[in-house]
Short mmCIF file of C-alpha atoms in Angstrom, two decimals:
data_model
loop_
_atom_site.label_atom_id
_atom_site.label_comp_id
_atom_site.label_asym_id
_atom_site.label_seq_id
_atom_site.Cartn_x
_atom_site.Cartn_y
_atom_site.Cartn_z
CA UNK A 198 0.00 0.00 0.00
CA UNK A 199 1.11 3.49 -0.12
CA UNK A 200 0.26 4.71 3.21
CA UNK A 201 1.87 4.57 6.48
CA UNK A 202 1.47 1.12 7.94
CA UNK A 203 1.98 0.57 11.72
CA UNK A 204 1.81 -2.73 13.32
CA UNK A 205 -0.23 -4.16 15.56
CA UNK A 206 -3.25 -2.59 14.91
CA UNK A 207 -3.82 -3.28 19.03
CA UNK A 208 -1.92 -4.26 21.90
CA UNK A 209 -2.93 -5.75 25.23
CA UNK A 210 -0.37 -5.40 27.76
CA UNK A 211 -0.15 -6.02 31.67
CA UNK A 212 1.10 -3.71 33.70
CA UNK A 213 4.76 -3.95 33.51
CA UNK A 214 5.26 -5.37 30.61
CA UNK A 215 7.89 -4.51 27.59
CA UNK A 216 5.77 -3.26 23.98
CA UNK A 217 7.23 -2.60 20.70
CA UNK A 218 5.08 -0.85 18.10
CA UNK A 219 6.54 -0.42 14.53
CA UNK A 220 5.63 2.31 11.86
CA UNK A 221 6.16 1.62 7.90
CA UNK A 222 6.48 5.01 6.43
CA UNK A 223 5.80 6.39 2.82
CA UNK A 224 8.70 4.81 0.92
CA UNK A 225 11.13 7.93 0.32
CA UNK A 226 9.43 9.96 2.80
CA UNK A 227 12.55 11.81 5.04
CA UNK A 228 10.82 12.77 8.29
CA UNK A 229 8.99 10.71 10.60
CA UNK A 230 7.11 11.57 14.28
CA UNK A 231 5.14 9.63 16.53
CA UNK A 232 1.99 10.98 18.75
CA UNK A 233 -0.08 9.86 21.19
CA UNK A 234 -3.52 10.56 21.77
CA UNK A 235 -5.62 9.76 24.47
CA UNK A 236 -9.26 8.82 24.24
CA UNK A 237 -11.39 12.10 23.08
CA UNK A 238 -7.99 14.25 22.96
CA UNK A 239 -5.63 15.75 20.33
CA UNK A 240 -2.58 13.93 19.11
CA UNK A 241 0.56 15.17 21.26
CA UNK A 242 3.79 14.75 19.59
CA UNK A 243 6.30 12.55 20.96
CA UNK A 244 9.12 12.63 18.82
CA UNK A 245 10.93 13.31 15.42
CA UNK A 246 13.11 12.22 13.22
CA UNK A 247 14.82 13.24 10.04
CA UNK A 248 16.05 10.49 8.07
CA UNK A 249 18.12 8.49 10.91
CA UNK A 250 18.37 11.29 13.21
CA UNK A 251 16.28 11.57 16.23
CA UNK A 252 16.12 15.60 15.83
CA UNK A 253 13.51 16.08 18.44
CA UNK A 254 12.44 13.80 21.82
CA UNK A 255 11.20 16.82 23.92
CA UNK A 256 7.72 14.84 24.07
CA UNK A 257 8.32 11.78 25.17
CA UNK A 258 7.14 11.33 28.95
CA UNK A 259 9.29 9.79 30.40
CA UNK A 260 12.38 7.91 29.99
CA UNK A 261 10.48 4.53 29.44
CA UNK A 262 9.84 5.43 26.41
CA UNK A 263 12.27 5.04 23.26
CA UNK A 264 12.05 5.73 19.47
CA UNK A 265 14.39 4.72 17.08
CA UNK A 266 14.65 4.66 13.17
CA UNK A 267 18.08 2.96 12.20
CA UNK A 268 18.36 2.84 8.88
CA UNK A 269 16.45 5.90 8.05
CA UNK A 270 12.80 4.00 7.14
CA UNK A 271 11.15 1.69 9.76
CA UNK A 272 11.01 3.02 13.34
CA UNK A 273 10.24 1.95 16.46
CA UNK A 274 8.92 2.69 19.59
CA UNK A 275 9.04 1.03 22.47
CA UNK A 276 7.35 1.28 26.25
CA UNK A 277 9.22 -0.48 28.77
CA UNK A 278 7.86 -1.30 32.09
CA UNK A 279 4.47 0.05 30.74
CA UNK A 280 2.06 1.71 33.11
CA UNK A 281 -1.31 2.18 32.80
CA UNK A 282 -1.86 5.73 32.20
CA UNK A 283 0.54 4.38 28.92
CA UNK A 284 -2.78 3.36 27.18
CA UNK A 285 -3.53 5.54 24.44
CA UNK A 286 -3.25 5.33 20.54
CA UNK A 287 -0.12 5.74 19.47
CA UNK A 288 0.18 7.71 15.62
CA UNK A 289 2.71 7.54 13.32
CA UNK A 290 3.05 10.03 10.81
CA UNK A 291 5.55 10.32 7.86
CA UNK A 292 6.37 13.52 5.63
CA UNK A 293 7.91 13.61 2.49
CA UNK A 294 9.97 17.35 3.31
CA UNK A 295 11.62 18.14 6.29
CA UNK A 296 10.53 22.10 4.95
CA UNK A 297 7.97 24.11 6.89
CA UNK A 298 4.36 23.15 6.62
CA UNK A 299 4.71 20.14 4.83
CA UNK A 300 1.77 17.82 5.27
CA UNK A 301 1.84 14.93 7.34
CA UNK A 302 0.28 11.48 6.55
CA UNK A 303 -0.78 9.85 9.04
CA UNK A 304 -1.06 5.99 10.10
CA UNK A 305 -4.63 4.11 11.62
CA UNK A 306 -2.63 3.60 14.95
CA UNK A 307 -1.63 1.05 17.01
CA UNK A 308 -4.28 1.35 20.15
CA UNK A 309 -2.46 0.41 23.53
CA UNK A 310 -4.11 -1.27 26.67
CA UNK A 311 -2.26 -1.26 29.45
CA UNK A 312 -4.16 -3.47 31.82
CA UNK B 103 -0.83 20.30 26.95
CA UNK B 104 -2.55 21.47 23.76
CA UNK B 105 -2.12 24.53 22.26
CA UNK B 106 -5.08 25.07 20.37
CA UNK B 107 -8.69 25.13 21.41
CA UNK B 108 -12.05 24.16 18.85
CA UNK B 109 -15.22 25.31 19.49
CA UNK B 110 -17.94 24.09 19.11
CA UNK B 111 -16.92 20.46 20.68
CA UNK B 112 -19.69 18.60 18.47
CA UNK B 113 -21.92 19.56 15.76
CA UNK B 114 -25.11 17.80 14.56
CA UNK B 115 -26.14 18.70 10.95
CA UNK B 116 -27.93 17.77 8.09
CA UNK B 117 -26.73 17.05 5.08
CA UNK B 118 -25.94 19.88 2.60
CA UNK B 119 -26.17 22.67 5.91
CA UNK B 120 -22.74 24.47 6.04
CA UNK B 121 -20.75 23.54 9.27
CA UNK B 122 -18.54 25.84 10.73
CA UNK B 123 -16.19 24.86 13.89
CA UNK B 124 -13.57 27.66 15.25
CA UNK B 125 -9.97 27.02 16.29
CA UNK B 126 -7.84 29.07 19.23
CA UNK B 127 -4.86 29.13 20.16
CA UNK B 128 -2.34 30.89 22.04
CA UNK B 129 1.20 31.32 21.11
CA UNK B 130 2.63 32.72 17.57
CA UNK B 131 2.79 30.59 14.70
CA UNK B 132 4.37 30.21 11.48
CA UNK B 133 1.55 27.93 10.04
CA UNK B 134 -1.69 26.31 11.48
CA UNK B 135 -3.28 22.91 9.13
CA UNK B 136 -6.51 21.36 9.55
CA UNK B 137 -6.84 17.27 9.69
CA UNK B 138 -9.87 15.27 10.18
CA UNK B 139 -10.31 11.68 11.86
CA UNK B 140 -12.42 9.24 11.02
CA UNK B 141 -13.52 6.91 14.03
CA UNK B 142 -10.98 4.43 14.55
CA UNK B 143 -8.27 5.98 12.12
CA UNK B 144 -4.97 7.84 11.23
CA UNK B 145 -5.74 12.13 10.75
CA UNK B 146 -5.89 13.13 7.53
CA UNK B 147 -4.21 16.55 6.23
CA UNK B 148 -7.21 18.90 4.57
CA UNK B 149 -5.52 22.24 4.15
CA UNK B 150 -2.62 24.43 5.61
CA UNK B 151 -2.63 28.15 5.88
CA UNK B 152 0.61 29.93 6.74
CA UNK B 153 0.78 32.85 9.28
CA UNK B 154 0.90 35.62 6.21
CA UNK B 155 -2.60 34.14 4.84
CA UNK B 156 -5.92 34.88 5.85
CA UNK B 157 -7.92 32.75 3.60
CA UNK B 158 -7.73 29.56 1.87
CA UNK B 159 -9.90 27.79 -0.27
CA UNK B 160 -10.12 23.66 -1.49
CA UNK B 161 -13.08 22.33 -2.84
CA UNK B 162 -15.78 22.83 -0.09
CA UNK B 163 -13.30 23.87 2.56
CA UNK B 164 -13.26 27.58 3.12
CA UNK B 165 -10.23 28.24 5.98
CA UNK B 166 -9.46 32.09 7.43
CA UNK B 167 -6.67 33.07 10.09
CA UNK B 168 -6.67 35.70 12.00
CA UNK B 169 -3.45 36.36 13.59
CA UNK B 170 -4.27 39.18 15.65
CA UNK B 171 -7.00 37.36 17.44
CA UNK B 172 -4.75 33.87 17.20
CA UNK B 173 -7.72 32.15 15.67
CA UNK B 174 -9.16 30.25 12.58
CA UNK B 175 -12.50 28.90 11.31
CA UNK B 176 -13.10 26.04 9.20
CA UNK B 177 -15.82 26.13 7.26
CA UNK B 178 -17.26 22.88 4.70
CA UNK B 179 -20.08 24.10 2.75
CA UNK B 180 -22.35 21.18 1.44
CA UNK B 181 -21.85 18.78 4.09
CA UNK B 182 -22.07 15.36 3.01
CA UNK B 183 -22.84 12.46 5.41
CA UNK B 184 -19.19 11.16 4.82
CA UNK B 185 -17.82 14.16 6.01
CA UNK B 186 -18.90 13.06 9.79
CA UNK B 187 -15.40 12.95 11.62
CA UNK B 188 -13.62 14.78 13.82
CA UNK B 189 -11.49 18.00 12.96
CA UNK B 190 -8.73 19.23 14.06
CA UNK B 191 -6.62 22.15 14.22
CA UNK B 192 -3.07 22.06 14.51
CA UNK B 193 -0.69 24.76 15.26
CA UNK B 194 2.99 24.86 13.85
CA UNK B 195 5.64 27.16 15.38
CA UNK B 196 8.79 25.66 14.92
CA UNK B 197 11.04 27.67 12.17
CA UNK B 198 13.95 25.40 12.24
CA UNK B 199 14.60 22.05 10.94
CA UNK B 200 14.45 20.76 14.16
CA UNK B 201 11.21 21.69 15.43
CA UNK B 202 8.76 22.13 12.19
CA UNK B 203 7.09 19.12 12.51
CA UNK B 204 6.22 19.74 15.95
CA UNK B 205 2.48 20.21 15.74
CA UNK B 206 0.26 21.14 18.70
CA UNK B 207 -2.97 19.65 18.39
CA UNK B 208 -6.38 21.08 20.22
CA UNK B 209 -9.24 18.27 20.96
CA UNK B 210 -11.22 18.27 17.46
CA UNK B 211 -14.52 19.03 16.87
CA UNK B 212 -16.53 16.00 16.26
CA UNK B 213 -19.21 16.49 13.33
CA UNK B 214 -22.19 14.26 12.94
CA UNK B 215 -23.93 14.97 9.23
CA UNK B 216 -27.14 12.57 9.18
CA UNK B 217 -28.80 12.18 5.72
#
């Protein structure tokens, strides 16, 4: 397909537990950022990436959390120890600039229960 | 914390009434972009209007910014059944590499359009 793919489409997790959620971006598409949004909220951004490069991590909550995108395409992120307040969907979103205003395209989510 | 605020929170129409939902926010930007959600999916990117615009049109969307009063309006005209979803606004104020796709979300407007 041509949109961003992220995998699992949900995740059922007991407290405490390690998760791993991957995003497929656009093929070619330089900058990636993950978001999490809570039931009836906005997306808040997590983190960025251009290309390789982590560029951005001021939005992750804490340092349980880790995002990584080694080879420049696939990234992922992963909860360790997850809590419950952890249970949100968790966006993907790929870009094909890394220019102002550029549009992002946006996964379906991977939907985490932290339980 | 989200930047930007819609009002109203839900709208009920009917098909082929105009909706209109407003968007606040409250620091300077360089750009703010509309996206809308369909239940259980990914955000879709409708339109972008930099900080030097104050109206943009695309098919039925009609978007205005006014940067004095830090808000916009989205407006469809026509409304359609499959235009139920919630909207967004999204606020960009990053004007370096590093922080452009930083996008502060507020918590959507959720339109119902019944036939």
């Amino acid at each position: 397909g041509a949109g961003v793919s992220q995998s699992p489409r949900y995740k059922v997790a007991k407290r405490g537990q390690d998760v791993a959620l991957r995003c497929d971006p656009i093929s070619g598409h330089v900058s990636l950022f993950w978001y999490q949004q809570a039931l009836g909220q906005g997306p808040e951004f997590l983190t960025y990436f251009q290309n390789e490069a982590q560029l951005d991590k001021s939005g992750l909550p804490s340092d349980r959390f880790f995002a990584e995108r080694p080879e420049g395409s696939v990234s992922t992120l992963k909860i360790q120890r997850t809590q419950q307040e952890d249970s949100a969907v968790y966006l993907c979103a790929s870009s094909r600039g890394s220019g102002l205003g550029s549009p992002l395209h946006f996964g379906n989510g991977t939907r985490l229960t932290v339980t | 914390s989200q930047q930007g605020e819609e009002d109203p929170q839900a709208l009920s129409i009917q098909e082929g009434e105009n909706a209109t939902m407003n968007c606040s926010y409250k620091t300077s930007i360089n750009n703010l972009q509309w996206y809308r959600q369909n239940s259980g999916r990914g955000l879709v990117h409708l339109i972008l209007i930099r900080s030097n615009e104050r109206e943009k049109h695309s098919g039925r969307l009609r978007v205005t910014l006014d940067t004095s009063k830090k808000s916009s309006s989205l407006l469809i005209t026509a409304s359609r059944a499959a235009d139920t979803a919630s909207y967004f606004c999204a606020t960009g104020a990053g004007m370096t590499t590093d922080s452009w796709g930083k996008l502060q979300f507020g918590a959507g407007t959720q339109v119902v359009v019944t036939p």
